[in-house]
Amino acid sequence: MVDWTSPAEISRDADVYGKLIFALFGLYVWELFQTSGFEYSIITMKRKFTWPLVLFFFLCRYCLLGSLIGLIISLTIRNPVNCQALYIFNSWAGNMTILCASTCLMLRTIAIWERKLKIVIPLCLLCLAHWVLLWRGMFILKTEYSPSQDACVLISNNHVFLNVTFFMTMGFDLTILVFTMAALVPKKTRSDLWTLLFRDGLVYFIITFCFNALPAILNVINLNGG
Protein backbone atom coordinates (compact mmCIF):
# COMPACT_ATOMS: atom_id res chain seq x y z
CA MET A 1 0.00 0.00 0.00
CA VAL A 2 1.26 3.49 -0.89
CA ASP A 3 2.51 5.60 2.02
CA TRP A 4 1.17 8.98 0.91
CA THR A 5 2.94 10.81 3.77
CA SER A 6 6.48 9.63 2.97
CA PRO A 7 8.89 12.34 1.68
CA ALA A 8 9.66 10.25 -1.41
CA GLU A 9 5.97 9.94 -2.32
CA ILE A 10 5.30 13.64 -1.67
CA SER A 11 8.29 14.55 -3.87
CA ARG A 12 7.03 12.22 -6.62
CA ASP A 13 3.54 13.70 -6.39
CA ALA A 14 4.96 17.23 -6.58
CA ASP A 15 6.90 16.29 -9.72
CA VAL A 16 3.77 14.86 -11.35
CA TYR A 17 1.80 17.96 -10.34
CA GLY A 18 4.39 20.26 -11.92
CA LYS A 19 4.39 18.31 -15.19
CA LEU A 20 0.58 18.31 -15.21
CA ILE A 21 0.46 22.10 -14.82
CA PHE A 22 2.87 22.60 -17.75
CA ALA A 23 0.85 20.19 -19.89
CA LEU A 24 -2.42 21.94 -19.02
CA PHE A 25 -0.86 25.33 -19.79
CA GLY A 26 0.18 24.18 -23.26
CA LEU A 27 -3.20 22.60 -23.89
CA TYR A 28 -5.06 25.71 -22.74
CA VAL A 29 -2.95 28.12 -24.83
CA TRP A 30 -3.71 25.91 -27.84
CA GLU A 31 -7.42 26.05 -26.93
CA LEU A 32 -7.31 29.86 -26.67
CA PHE A 33 -5.83 30.14 -30.16
CA GLN A 34 -8.31 27.61 -31.55
CA THR A 35 -11.29 29.57 -30.20
CA SER A 36 -9.93 33.11 -30.63
CA GLY A 37 -12.45 33.68 -33.41
CA PHE A 38 -15.06 34.38 -30.74
CA GLU A 39 -13.05 37.31 -29.35
CA TYR A 40 -12.41 38.57 -32.88
CA SER A 41 -16.12 38.49 -33.72
CA ILE A 42 -16.87 40.55 -30.59
CA ILE A 43 -14.10 43.09 -31.28
CA THR A 44 -15.16 43.52 -34.92
CA MET A 45 -18.82 43.72 -33.83
CA LYS A 46 -19.82 40.77 -36.00
CA ARG A 47 -21.34 39.22 -32.90
CA LYS A 48 -23.71 41.04 -30.52
CA PHE A 49 -22.12 41.90 -27.18
CA THR A 50 -24.42 40.59 -24.43
CA TRP A 51 -22.55 42.07 -21.49
CA PRO A 52 -23.28 39.74 -18.55
CA LEU A 53 -22.52 36.48 -20.34
CA VAL A 54 -19.63 37.74 -22.48
CA LEU A 55 -18.06 39.61 -19.53
CA PHE A 56 -18.01 36.50 -17.35
CA PHE A 57 -16.90 34.40 -20.32
CA PHE A 58 -13.86 36.62 -20.99
CA LEU A 59 -13.00 36.80 -17.30
CA CYS A 60 -13.17 33.03 -17.06
CA ARG A 61 -10.92 32.47 -20.08
CA TYR A 62 -8.18 34.90 -19.10
CA CYS A 63 -8.27 34.38 -15.34
CA LEU A 64 -7.61 30.69 -16.03
CA LEU A 65 -4.66 31.67 -18.23
CA GLY A 66 -3.35 33.97 -15.48
CA SER A 67 -3.81 31.25 -12.88
CA LEU A 68 -1.80 28.74 -14.92
CA ILE A 69 0.98 31.29 -15.50
CA GLY A 70 1.04 32.08 -11.77
CA LEU A 71 1.25 28.38 -10.90
CA ILE A 72 4.15 27.90 -13.33
CA ILE A 73 5.97 30.84 -11.73
CA SER A 74 5.39 29.39 -8.26
CA LEU A 75 6.79 26.03 -9.40
CA THR A 76 9.92 27.49 -11.00
CA ILE A 77 11.00 30.02 -8.35
CA ARG A 78 14.74 29.97 -7.64
CA ASN A 79 15.17 33.38 -5.99
CA PRO A 80 13.42 35.12 -3.07
CA VAL A 81 10.05 36.60 -4.07
CA ASN A 82 6.93 37.85 -2.33
CA CYS A 83 5.31 34.42 -2.06
CA GLN A 84 2.26 35.74 -0.24
CA ALA A 85 1.40 38.13 -3.07
CA LEU A 86 2.01 35.42 -5.67
CA TYR A 87 -0.26 32.93 -3.93
CA ILE A 88 -2.98 35.54 -3.39
CA PHE A 89 -2.89 36.23 -7.14
CA ASN A 90 -3.04 32.50 -7.91
CA SER A 91 -5.98 32.07 -5.53
CA TRP A 92 -7.74 35.13 -6.96
CA ALA A 93 -7.29 34.05 -10.58
CA GLY A 94 -8.25 30.43 -9.87
CA ASN A 95 -11.33 31.29 -7.83
CA MET A 96 -12.44 33.94 -10.33
CA THR A 97 -12.24 31.28 -13.04
CA ILE A 98 -14.51 28.99 -11.01
CA LEU A 99 -16.92 31.80 -10.12
CA CYS A 100 -17.22 33.10 -13.67
CA ALA A 101 -17.67 29.61 -15.13
CA SER A 102 -20.45 28.79 -12.65
CA THR A 103 -22.07 32.19 -13.22
CA CYS A 104 -22.06 31.66 -17.01
CA LEU A 105 -23.77 28.30 -16.55
CA MET A 106 -26.29 29.88 -14.18
CA LEU A 107 -27.12 32.68 -16.65
CA ARG A 108 -27.70 30.13 -19.39
CA THR A 109 -30.00 28.13 -17.11
CA ILE A 110 -31.96 31.27 -16.23
CA ALA A 111 -32.34 32.01 -19.97
CA ILE A 112 -33.60 28.45 -20.60
CA TRP A 113 -36.25 28.96 -17.90
CA GLU A 114 -37.19 32.31 -19.52
CA ARG A 115 -36.21 34.27 -16.38
CA LYS A 116 -38.96 32.85 -14.20
CA LEU A 117 -38.64 34.24 -10.67
CA LYS A 118 -39.04 30.82 -9.03
CA ILE A 119 -35.78 29.87 -10.77
CA VAL A 120 -33.98 33.23 -10.75
CA ILE A 121 -34.30 33.90 -6.99
CA PRO A 122 -32.88 30.62 -5.61
CA LEU A 123 -30.11 30.49 -8.21
CA CYS A 124 -29.09 34.10 -7.55
CA LEU A 125 -29.04 33.51 -3.77
CA LEU A 126 -26.85 30.44 -4.24
CA CYS A 127 -24.64 32.37 -6.64
CA LEU A 128 -24.20 35.19 -4.11
CA ALA A 129 -23.24 32.72 -1.37
CA HIS A 130 -20.82 31.07 -3.78
CA TRP A 131 -19.14 34.40 -4.59
CA VAL A 132 -18.84 35.34 -0.90
CA LEU A 133 -17.27 32.00 0.07
CA LEU A 134 -14.78 31.82 -2.78
CA TRP A 135 -13.85 35.49 -2.46
CA ARG A 136 -13.00 34.89 1.20
CA GLY A 137 -11.09 31.79 0.17
CA MET A 138 -8.71 33.89 -1.91
CA PHE A 139 -7.00 35.16 1.22
CA ILE A 140 -6.72 32.21 3.62
CA LEU A 141 -3.38 30.76 2.48
CA LYS A 142 -0.21 31.89 4.27
CA THR A 143 3.07 31.30 2.46
CA GLU A 144 6.70 32.42 2.61
CA TYR A 145 9.93 31.85 0.72
CA SER A 146 12.15 29.07 2.07
CA PRO A 147 15.89 29.57 1.28
CA SER A 148 16.60 25.92 2.13
CA GLN A 149 14.09 24.68 -0.46
CA ASP A 150 14.46 27.55 -2.95
CA ALA A 151 10.68 27.64 -3.16
CA CYS A 152 7.52 29.09 -1.66
CA VAL A 153 6.23 26.93 1.18
CA LEU A 154 2.75 26.84 2.68
CA ILE A 155 2.72 27.98 6.31
CA SER A 156 -0.97 27.62 7.07
CA ASN A 157 -4.38 27.16 5.52
CA ASN A 158 -7.94 26.50 6.63
CA HIS A 159 -8.62 22.90 5.64
CA VAL A 160 -12.25 22.98 6.80
CA PHE A 161 -12.98 26.20 4.90
CA LEU A 162 -11.47 24.71 1.74
CA ASN A 163 -13.78 21.70 2.13
CA VAL A 164 -16.77 24.02 2.45
CA THR A 165 -15.83 25.99 -0.69
CA PHE A 166 -15.20 22.84 -2.73
CA PHE A 167 -18.55 21.33 -1.78
CA MET A 168 -20.34 24.66 -2.23
CA THR A 169 -19.00 24.83 -5.78
CA MET A 170 -19.94 21.21 -6.43
CA GLY A 171 -23.41 21.70 -4.95
CA PHE A 172 -24.03 24.91 -6.89
CA ASP A 173 -23.04 23.32 -10.19
CA LEU A 174 -25.15 20.25 -9.41
CA THR A 175 -28.14 22.51 -8.71
CA ILE A 176 -27.61 24.27 -12.04
CA LEU A 177 -27.36 20.89 -13.79
CA VAL A 178 -30.62 19.67 -12.21
CA PHE A 179 -32.48 22.87 -13.14
CA THR A 180 -31.17 22.66 -16.71
CA MET A 181 -32.14 19.01 -17.07
CA ALA A 182 -35.58 19.76 -15.63
CA ALA A 183 -36.09 22.38 -18.33
CA LEU A 184 -34.67 20.46 -21.28
CA VAL A 185 -35.32 16.76 -20.76
CA PRO A 186 -39.17 16.85 -20.92
CA LYS A 187 -38.94 18.56 -24.31
CA LYS A 188 -36.69 15.91 -25.84
CA THR A 189 -37.42 12.47 -27.20
CA ARG A 190 -34.96 9.60 -26.83
CA SER A 191 -33.64 10.27 -30.35
CA ASP A 192 -32.77 13.81 -29.27
CA LEU A 193 -30.31 12.66 -26.57
CA TRP A 194 -27.24 13.60 -28.62
CA THR A 195 -28.70 17.04 -29.30
CA LEU A 196 -29.53 17.47 -25.61
CA LEU A 197 -25.99 16.59 -24.54
CA PHE A 198 -24.01 18.56 -27.09
CA ARG A 199 -26.05 21.22 -28.89
CA ASP A 200 -27.88 22.22 -25.71
CA GLY A 201 -24.62 21.95 -23.78
CA LEU A 202 -25.72 19.57 -21.03
CA VAL A 203 -22.44 17.66 -21.34
CA TYR A 204 -20.54 20.79 -20.24
CA PHE A 205 -22.59 20.98 -17.05
CA ILE A 206 -21.79 17.33 -16.33
CA ILE A 207 -18.06 17.77 -17.02
CA THR A 208 -17.93 20.86 -14.79
CA PHE A 209 -19.58 18.99 -11.93
CA CYS A 210 -17.19 16.03 -12.27
CA PHE A 211 -14.09 18.24 -12.33
CA ASN A 212 -15.27 20.07 -9.21
CA ALA A 213 -16.04 16.78 -7.46
CA LEU A 214 -12.46 15.48 -7.88
CA PRO A 215 -10.65 18.17 -5.80
CA ALA A 216 -13.47 18.14 -3.25
CA ILE A 217 -13.05 14.40 -2.65
CA LEU A 218 -9.24 14.57 -2.59
CA ASN A 219 -9.33 17.47 -0.13
CA VAL A 220 -11.58 15.49 2.23
CA ILE A 221 -9.53 12.29 2.24
CA ASN A 222 -6.33 14.40 2.55
CA LEU A 223 -3.99 11.54 1.64
CA ASN A 224 -0.67 13.19 2.49
CA GLY A 225 -1.86 15.47 5.29
CA GLY A 226 -0.93 18.58 3.32
PDB file of C-alpha atoms in Angstrom:
ATOM      1  CA  MET A   1       0.000   0.000   0.000  1.00  0.00           C
ATOM      2  CA  VAL A   2       1.265   3.486  -0.885  1.00  0.00           C
ATOM      3  CA  ASP A   3       2.514   5.604   2.022  1.00  0.00           C
ATOM      4  CA  TRP A   4       1.169   8.984   0.913  1.00  0.00           C
ATOM      5  CA  THR A   5       2.939  10.806   3.774  1.00  0.00           C
ATOM      6  CA  SER A   6       6.481   9.631   2.970  1.00  0.00           C
ATOM      7  CA  PRO A   7       8.888  12.341   1.684  1.00  0.00           C
ATOM      8  CA  ALA A   8       9.662  10.252  -1.405  1.00  0.00           C
ATOM      9  CA  GLU A   9       5.971   9.943  -2.316  1.00  0.00           C
ATOM     10  CA  ILE A  10       5.299  13.637  -1.672  1.00  0.00           C
ATOM     11  CA  SER A  11       8.290  14.546  -3.872  1.00  0.00           C
ATOM     12  CA  ARG A  12       7.031  12.224  -6.621  1.00  0.00           C
ATOM     13  CA  ASP A  13       3.536  13.702  -6.391  1.00  0.00           C
ATOM     14  CA  ALA A  14       4.959  17.233  -6.576  1.00  0.00           C
ATOM     15  CA  ASP A  15       6.900  16.294  -9.719  1.00  0.00           C
ATOM     16  CA  VAL A  16       3.766  14.857 -11.348  1.00  0.00           C
ATOM     17  CA  TYR A  17       1.797  17.961 -10.340  1.00  0.00           C
ATOM     18  CA  GLY A  18       4.389  20.262 -11.922  1.00  0.00           C
ATOM     19  CA  LYS A  19       4.387  18.314 -15.187  1.00  0.00           C
ATOM     20  CA  LEU A  20       0.582  18.314 -15.206  1.00  0.00           C
ATOM     21  CA  ILE A  21       0.464  22.104 -14.817  1.00  0.00           C
ATOM     22  CA  PHE A  22       2.872  22.603 -17.745  1.00  0.00           C
ATOM     23  CA  ALA A  23       0.850  20.187 -19.886  1.00  0.00           C
ATOM     24  CA  LEU A  24      -2.423  21.935 -19.023  1.00  0.00           C
ATOM     25  CA  PHE A  25      -0.862  25.327 -19.787  1.00  0.00           C
ATOM     26  CA  GLY A  26       0.184  24.180 -23.262  1.00  0.00           C
ATOM     27  CA  LEU A  27      -3.204  22.598 -23.892  1.00  0.00           C
ATOM     28  CA  TYR A  28      -5.056  25.708 -22.736  1.00  0.00           C
ATOM     29  CA  VAL A  29      -2.954  28.123 -24.829  1.00  0.00           C
ATOM     30  CA  TRP A  30      -3.715  25.914 -27.841  1.00  0.00           C
ATOM     31  CA  GLU A  31      -7.418  26.050 -26.930  1.00  0.00           C
ATOM     32  CA  LEU A  32      -7.309  29.859 -26.675  1.00  0.00           C
ATOM     33  CA  PHE A  33      -5.832  30.142 -30.165  1.00  0.00           C
ATOM     34  CA  GLN A  34      -8.310  27.612 -31.551  1.00  0.00           C
ATOM     35  CA  THR A  35     -11.289  29.573 -30.202  1.00  0.00           C
ATOM     36  CA  SER A  36      -9.929  33.107 -30.633  1.00  0.00           C
ATOM     37  CA  GLY A  37     -12.449  33.678 -33.414  1.00  0.00           C
ATOM     38  CA  PHE A  38     -15.062  34.380 -30.741  1.00  0.00           C
ATOM     39  CA  GLU A  39     -13.052  37.305 -29.346  1.00  0.00           C
ATOM     40  CA  TYR A  40     -12.411  38.568 -32.877  1.00  0.00           C
ATOM     41  CA  SER A  41     -16.120  38.485 -33.717  1.00  0.00           C
ATOM     42  CA  ILE A  42     -16.868  40.549 -30.595  1.00  0.00           C
ATOM     43  CA  ILE A  43     -14.098  43.091 -31.280  1.00  0.00           C
ATOM     44  CA  THR A  44     -15.163  43.522 -34.922  1.00  0.00           C
ATOM     45  CA  MET A  45     -18.824  43.721 -33.834  1.00  0.00           C
ATOM     46  CA  LYS A  46     -19.819  40.768 -35.999  1.00  0.00           C
ATOM     47  CA  ARG A  47     -21.343  39.217 -32.895  1.00  0.00           C
ATOM     48  CA  LYS A  48     -23.707  41.041 -30.524  1.00  0.00           C
ATOM     49  CA  PHE A  49     -22.119  41.895 -27.179  1.00  0.00           C
ATOM     50  CA  THR A  50     -24.415  40.585 -24.426  1.00  0.00           C
ATOM     51  CA  TRP A  51     -22.547  42.069 -21.491  1.00  0.00           C
ATOM     52  CA  PRO A  52     -23.275  39.736 -18.551  1.00  0.00           C
ATOM     53  CA  LEU A  53     -22.523  36.477 -20.337  1.00  0.00           C
ATOM     54  CA  VAL A  54     -19.634  37.744 -22.476  1.00  0.00           C
ATOM     55  CA  LEU A  55     -18.062  39.606 -19.530  1.00  0.00           C
ATOM     56  CA  PHE A  56     -18.013  36.499 -17.347  1.00  0.00           C
ATOM     57  CA  PHE A  57     -16.898  34.396 -20.322  1.00  0.00           C
ATOM     58  CA  PHE A  58     -13.864  36.618 -20.990  1.00  0.00           C
ATOM     59  CA  LEU A  59     -12.996  36.797 -17.297  1.00  0.00           C
ATOM     60  CA  CYS A  60     -13.170  33.026 -17.059  1.00  0.00           C
ATOM     61  CA  ARG A  61     -10.919  32.467 -20.077  1.00  0.00           C
ATOM     62  CA  TYR A  62      -8.177  34.899 -19.101  1.00  0.00           C
ATOM     63  CA  CYS A  63      -8.274  34.381 -15.342  1.00  0.00           C
ATOM     64  CA  LEU A  64      -7.606  30.695 -16.032  1.00  0.00           C
ATOM     65  CA  LEU A  65      -4.655  31.673 -18.227  1.00  0.00           C
ATOM     66  CA  GLY A  66      -3.353  33.973 -15.476  1.00  0.00           C
ATOM     67  CA  SER A  67      -3.811  31.251 -12.880  1.00  0.00           C
ATOM     68  CA  LEU A  68      -1.797  28.736 -14.922  1.00  0.00           C
ATOM     69  CA  ILE A  69       0.978  31.287 -15.502  1.00  0.00           C
ATOM     70  CA  GLY A  70       1.042  32.076 -11.772  1.00  0.00           C
ATOM     71  CA  LEU A  71       1.253  28.376 -10.905  1.00  0.00           C
ATOM     72  CA  ILE A  72       4.146  27.897 -13.331  1.00  0.00           C
ATOM     73  CA  ILE A  73       5.966  30.843 -11.731  1.00  0.00           C
ATOM     74  CA  SER A  74       5.388  29.393  -8.258  1.00  0.00           C
ATOM     75  CA  LEU A  75       6.789  26.028  -9.403  1.00  0.00           C
ATOM     76  CA  THR A  76       9.922  27.486 -11.003  1.00  0.00           C
ATOM     77  CA  ILE A  77      10.998  30.019  -8.355  1.00  0.00           C
ATOM     78  CA  ARG A  78      14.739  29.966  -7.642  1.00  0.00           C
ATOM     79  CA  ASN A  79      15.169  33.377  -5.989  1.00  0.00           C
ATOM     80  CA  PRO A  80      13.419  35.118  -3.070  1.00  0.00           C
ATOM     81  CA  VAL A  81      10.053  36.603  -4.068  1.00  0.00           C
ATOM     82  CA  ASN A  82       6.929  37.851  -2.330  1.00  0.00           C
ATOM     83  CA  CYS A  83       5.311  34.423  -2.064  1.00  0.00           C
ATOM     84  CA  GLN A  84       2.256  35.741  -0.238  1.00  0.00           C
ATOM     85  CA  ALA A  85       1.396  38.134  -3.074  1.00  0.00           C
ATOM     86  CA  LEU A  86       2.008  35.424  -5.673  1.00  0.00           C
ATOM     87  CA  TYR A  87      -0.261  32.931  -3.935  1.00  0.00           C
ATOM     88  CA  ILE A  88      -2.980  35.537  -3.388  1.00  0.00           C
ATOM     89  CA  PHE A  89      -2.889  36.227  -7.135  1.00  0.00           C
ATOM     90  CA  ASN A  90      -3.038  32.504  -7.914  1.00  0.00           C
ATOM     91  CA  SER A  91      -5.980  32.071  -5.529  1.00  0.00           C
ATOM     92  CA  TRP A  92      -7.740  35.128  -6.955  1.00  0.00           C
ATOM     93  CA  ALA A  93      -7.290  34.050 -10.579  1.00  0.00           C
ATOM     94  CA  GLY A  94      -8.251  30.432  -9.870  1.00  0.00           C
ATOM     95  CA  ASN A  95     -11.330  31.293  -7.825  1.00  0.00           C
ATOM     96  CA  MET A  96     -12.442  33.936 -10.325  1.00  0.00           C
ATOM     97  CA  THR A  97     -12.242  31.277 -13.039  1.00  0.00           C
ATOM     98  CA  ILE A  98     -14.510  28.991 -11.005  1.00  0.00           C
ATOM     99  CA  LEU A  99     -16.919  31.801 -10.116  1.00  0.00           C
ATOM    100  CA  CYS A 100     -17.216  33.105 -13.670  1.00  0.00           C
ATOM    101  CA  ALA A 101     -17.668  29.608 -15.126  1.00  0.00           C
ATOM    102  CA  SER A 102     -20.445  28.791 -12.647  1.00  0.00           C
ATOM    103  CA  THR A 103     -22.074  32.186 -13.222  1.00  0.00           C
ATOM    104  CA  CYS A 104     -22.058  31.658 -17.008  1.00  0.00           C
ATOM    105  CA  LEU A 105     -23.766  28.298 -16.551  1.00  0.00           C
ATOM    106  CA  MET A 106     -26.286  29.883 -14.179  1.00  0.00           C
ATOM    107  CA  LEU A 107     -27.116  32.682 -16.653  1.00  0.00           C
ATOM    108  CA  ARG A 108     -27.698  30.127 -19.388  1.00  0.00           C
ATOM    109  CA  THR A 109     -30.003  28.127 -17.114  1.00  0.00           C
ATOM    110  CA  ILE A 110     -31.964  31.270 -16.235  1.00  0.00           C
ATOM    111  CA  ALA A 111     -32.345  32.006 -19.966  1.00  0.00           C
ATOM    112  CA  ILE A 112     -33.598  28.446 -20.601  1.00  0.00           C
ATOM    113  CA  TRP A 113     -36.253  28.960 -17.895  1.00  0.00           C
ATOM    114  CA  GLU A 114     -37.192  32.313 -19.520  1.00  0.00           C
ATOM    115  CA  ARG A 115     -36.209  34.269 -16.384  1.00  0.00           C
ATOM    116  CA  LYS A 116     -38.962  32.848 -14.201  1.00  0.00           C
ATOM    117  CA  LEU A 117     -38.645  34.244 -10.675  1.00  0.00           C
ATOM    118  CA  LYS A 118     -39.040  30.824  -9.028  1.00  0.00           C
ATOM    119  CA  ILE A 119     -35.783  29.871 -10.771  1.00  0.00           C
ATOM    120  CA  VAL A 120     -33.981  33.226 -10.747  1.00  0.00           C
ATOM    121  CA  ILE A 121     -34.302  33.899  -6.994  1.00  0.00           C
ATOM    122  CA  PRO A 122     -32.880  30.616  -5.609  1.00  0.00           C
ATOM    123  CA  LEU A 123     -30.111  30.493  -8.211  1.00  0.00           C
ATOM    124  CA  CYS A 124     -29.090  34.101  -7.548  1.00  0.00           C
ATOM    125  CA  LEU A 125     -29.039  33.510  -3.774  1.00  0.00           C
ATOM    126  CA  LEU A 126     -26.850  30.436  -4.236  1.00  0.00           C
ATOM    127  CA  CYS A 127     -24.636  32.368  -6.636  1.00  0.00           C
ATOM    128  CA  LEU A 128     -24.202  35.194  -4.107  1.00  0.00           C
ATOM    129  CA  ALA A 129     -23.240  32.720  -1.369  1.00  0.00           C
ATOM    130  CA  HIS A 130     -20.817  31.069  -3.784  1.00  0.00           C
ATOM    131  CA  TRP A 131     -19.144  34.400  -4.586  1.00  0.00           C
ATOM    132  CA  VAL A 132     -18.836  35.340  -0.900  1.00  0.00           C
ATOM    133  CA  LEU A 133     -17.268  32.001   0.072  1.00  0.00           C
ATOM    134  CA  LEU A 134     -14.785  31.824  -2.779  1.00  0.00           C
ATOM    135  CA  TRP A 135     -13.846  35.493  -2.457  1.00  0.00           C
ATOM    136  CA  ARG A 136     -13.002  34.892   1.196  1.00  0.00           C
ATOM    137  CA  GLY A 137     -11.086  31.789   0.168  1.00  0.00           C
ATOM    138  CA  MET A 138      -8.707  33.891  -1.914  1.00  0.00           C
ATOM    139  CA  PHE A 139      -6.999  35.164   1.225  1.00  0.00           C
ATOM    140  CA  ILE A 140      -6.723  32.215   3.625  1.00  0.00           C
ATOM    141  CA  LEU A 141      -3.377  30.764   2.481  1.00  0.00           C
ATOM    142  CA  LYS A 142      -0.211  31.889   4.274  1.00  0.00           C
ATOM    143  CA  THR A 143       3.074  31.304   2.458  1.00  0.00           C
ATOM    144  CA  GLU A 144       6.697  32.419   2.611  1.00  0.00           C
ATOM    145  CA  TYR A 145       9.930  31.847   0.723  1.00  0.00           C
ATOM    146  CA  SER A 146      12.153  29.072   2.072  1.00  0.00           C
ATOM    147  CA  PRO A 147      15.888  29.567   1.279  1.00  0.00           C
ATOM    148  CA  SER A 148      16.604  25.920   2.126  1.00  0.00           C
ATOM    149  CA  GLN A 149      14.087  24.675  -0.456  1.00  0.00           C
ATOM    150  CA  ASP A 150      14.456  27.552  -2.955  1.00  0.00           C
ATOM    151  CA  ALA A 151      10.683  27.641  -3.163  1.00  0.00           C
ATOM    152  CA  CYS A 152       7.524  29.087  -1.665  1.00  0.00           C
ATOM    153  CA  VAL A 153       6.227  26.930   1.180  1.00  0.00           C
ATOM    154  CA  LEU A 154       2.754  26.836   2.675  1.00  0.00           C
ATOM    155  CA  ILE A 155       2.715  27.982   6.309  1.00  0.00           C
ATOM    156  CA  SER A 156      -0.969  27.618   7.075  1.00  0.00           C
ATOM    157  CA  ASN A 157      -4.384  27.159   5.521  1.00  0.00           C
ATOM    158  CA  ASN A 158      -7.936  26.502   6.632  1.00  0.00           C
ATOM    159  CA  HIS A 159      -8.623  22.904   5.643  1.00  0.00           C
ATOM    160  CA  VAL A 160     -12.252  22.984   6.799  1.00  0.00           C
ATOM    161  CA  PHE A 161     -12.982  26.201   4.903  1.00  0.00           C
ATOM    162  CA  LEU A 162     -11.473  24.715   1.739  1.00  0.00           C
ATOM    163  CA  ASN A 163     -13.775  21.702   2.128  1.00  0.00           C
ATOM    164  CA  VAL A 164     -16.770  24.025   2.450  1.00  0.00           C
ATOM    165  CA  THR A 165     -15.832  25.988  -0.688  1.00  0.00           C
ATOM    166  CA  PHE A 166     -15.197  22.843  -2.728  1.00  0.00           C
ATOM    167  CA  PHE A 167     -18.546  21.331  -1.776  1.00  0.00           C
ATOM    168  CA  MET A 168     -20.338  24.656  -2.231  1.00  0.00           C
ATOM    169  CA  THR A 169     -18.997  24.828  -5.784  1.00  0.00           C
ATOM    170  CA  MET A 170     -19.936  21.214  -6.431  1.00  0.00           C
ATOM    171  CA  GLY A 171     -23.412  21.703  -4.945  1.00  0.00           C
ATOM    172  CA  PHE A 172     -24.034  24.908  -6.886  1.00  0.00           C
ATOM    173  CA  ASP A 173     -23.036  23.322 -10.188  1.00  0.00           C
ATOM    174  CA  LEU A 174     -25.154  20.251  -9.410  1.00  0.00           C
ATOM    175  CA  THR A 175     -28.139  22.512  -8.712  1.00  0.00           C
ATOM    176  CA  ILE A 176     -27.610  24.275 -12.043  1.00  0.00           C
ATOM    177  CA  LEU A 177     -27.359  20.891 -13.786  1.00  0.00           C
ATOM    178  CA  VAL A 178     -30.618  19.671 -12.207  1.00  0.00           C
ATOM    179  CA  PHE A 179     -32.484  22.869 -13.143  1.00  0.00           C
ATOM    180  CA  THR A 180     -31.165  22.660 -16.707  1.00  0.00           C
ATOM    181  CA  MET A 181     -32.144  19.009 -17.066  1.00  0.00           C
ATOM    182  CA  ALA A 182     -35.578  19.756 -15.630  1.00  0.00           C
ATOM    183  CA  ALA A 183     -36.089  22.382 -18.325  1.00  0.00           C
ATOM    184  CA  LEU A 184     -34.668  20.464 -21.284  1.00  0.00           C
ATOM    185  CA  VAL A 185     -35.324  16.756 -20.761  1.00  0.00           C
ATOM    186  CA  PRO A 186     -39.171  16.851 -20.918  1.00  0.00           C
ATOM    187  CA  LYS A 187     -38.938  18.560 -24.314  1.00  0.00           C
ATOM    188  CA  LYS A 188     -36.689  15.907 -25.841  1.00  0.00           C
ATOM    189  CA  THR A 189     -37.418  12.469 -27.203  1.00  0.00           C
ATOM    190  CA  ARG A 190     -34.958   9.602 -26.831  1.00  0.00           C
ATOM    191  CA  SER A 191     -33.644  10.267 -30.349  1.00  0.00           C
ATOM    192  CA  ASP A 192     -32.773  13.809 -29.267  1.00  0.00           C
ATOM    193  CA  LEU A 193     -30.311  12.661 -26.567  1.00  0.00           C
ATOM    194  CA  TRP A 194     -27.239  13.595 -28.621  1.00  0.00           C
ATOM    195  CA  THR A 195     -28.700  17.042 -29.296  1.00  0.00           C
ATOM    196  CA  LEU A 196     -29.535  17.467 -25.612  1.00  0.00           C
ATOM    197  CA  LEU A 197     -25.995  16.593 -24.543  1.00  0.00           C
ATOM    198  CA  PHE A 198     -24.005  18.556 -27.092  1.00  0.00           C
ATOM    199  CA  ARG A 199     -26.048  21.225 -28.886  1.00  0.00           C
ATOM    200  CA  ASP A 200     -27.879  22.223 -25.707  1.00  0.00           C
ATOM    201  CA  GLY A 201     -24.616  21.953 -23.780  1.00  0.00           C
ATOM    202  CA  LEU A 202     -25.716  19.569 -21.033  1.00  0.00           C
ATOM    203  CA  VAL A 203     -22.440  17.662 -21.338  1.00  0.00           C
ATOM    204  CA  TYR A 204     -20.542  20.788 -20.245  1.00  0.00           C
ATOM    205  CA  PHE A 205     -22.589  20.979 -17.047  1.00  0.00           C
ATOM    206  CA  ILE A 206     -21.795  17.326 -16.330  1.00  0.00           C
ATOM    207  CA  ILE A 207     -18.058  17.768 -17.019  1.00  0.00           C
ATOM    208  CA  THR A 208     -17.926  20.856 -14.785  1.00  0.00           C
ATOM    209  CA  PHE A 209     -19.577  18.987 -11.927  1.00  0.00           C
ATOM    210  CA  CYS A 210     -17.190  16.031 -12.265  1.00  0.00           C
ATOM    211  CA  PHE A 211     -14.089  18.239 -12.332  1.00  0.00           C
ATOM    212  CA  ASN A 212     -15.273  20.066  -9.212  1.00  0.00           C
ATOM    213  CA  ALA A 213     -16.036  16.777  -7.464  1.00  0.00           C
ATOM    214  CA  LEU A 214     -12.464  15.482  -7.879  1.00  0.00           C
ATOM    215  CA  PRO A 215     -10.646  18.166  -5.801  1.00  0.00           C
ATOM    216  CA  ALA A 216     -13.470  18.140  -3.248  1.00  0.00           C
ATOM    217  CA  ILE A 217     -13.054  14.400  -2.646  1.00  0.00           C
ATOM    218  CA  LEU A 218      -9.237  14.567  -2.589  1.00  0.00           C
ATOM    219  CA  ASN A 219      -9.330  17.467  -0.132  1.00  0.00           C
ATOM    220  CA  VAL A 220     -11.582  15.494   2.233  1.00  0.00           C
ATOM    221  CA  ILE A 221      -9.529  12.291   2.237  1.00  0.00           C
ATOM    222  CA  ASN A 222      -6.325  14.404   2.551  1.00  0.00           C
ATOM    223  CA  LEU A 223      -3.986  11.539   1.641  1.00  0.00           C
ATOM    224  CA  ASN A 224      -0.668  13.192   2.494  1.00  0.00           C
ATOM    225  CA  GLY A 225      -1.862  15.466   5.293  1.00  0.00           C
ATOM    226  CA  GLY A 226      -0.933  18.581   3.319  1.00  0.00           C
TER     227      GLY A 226
END
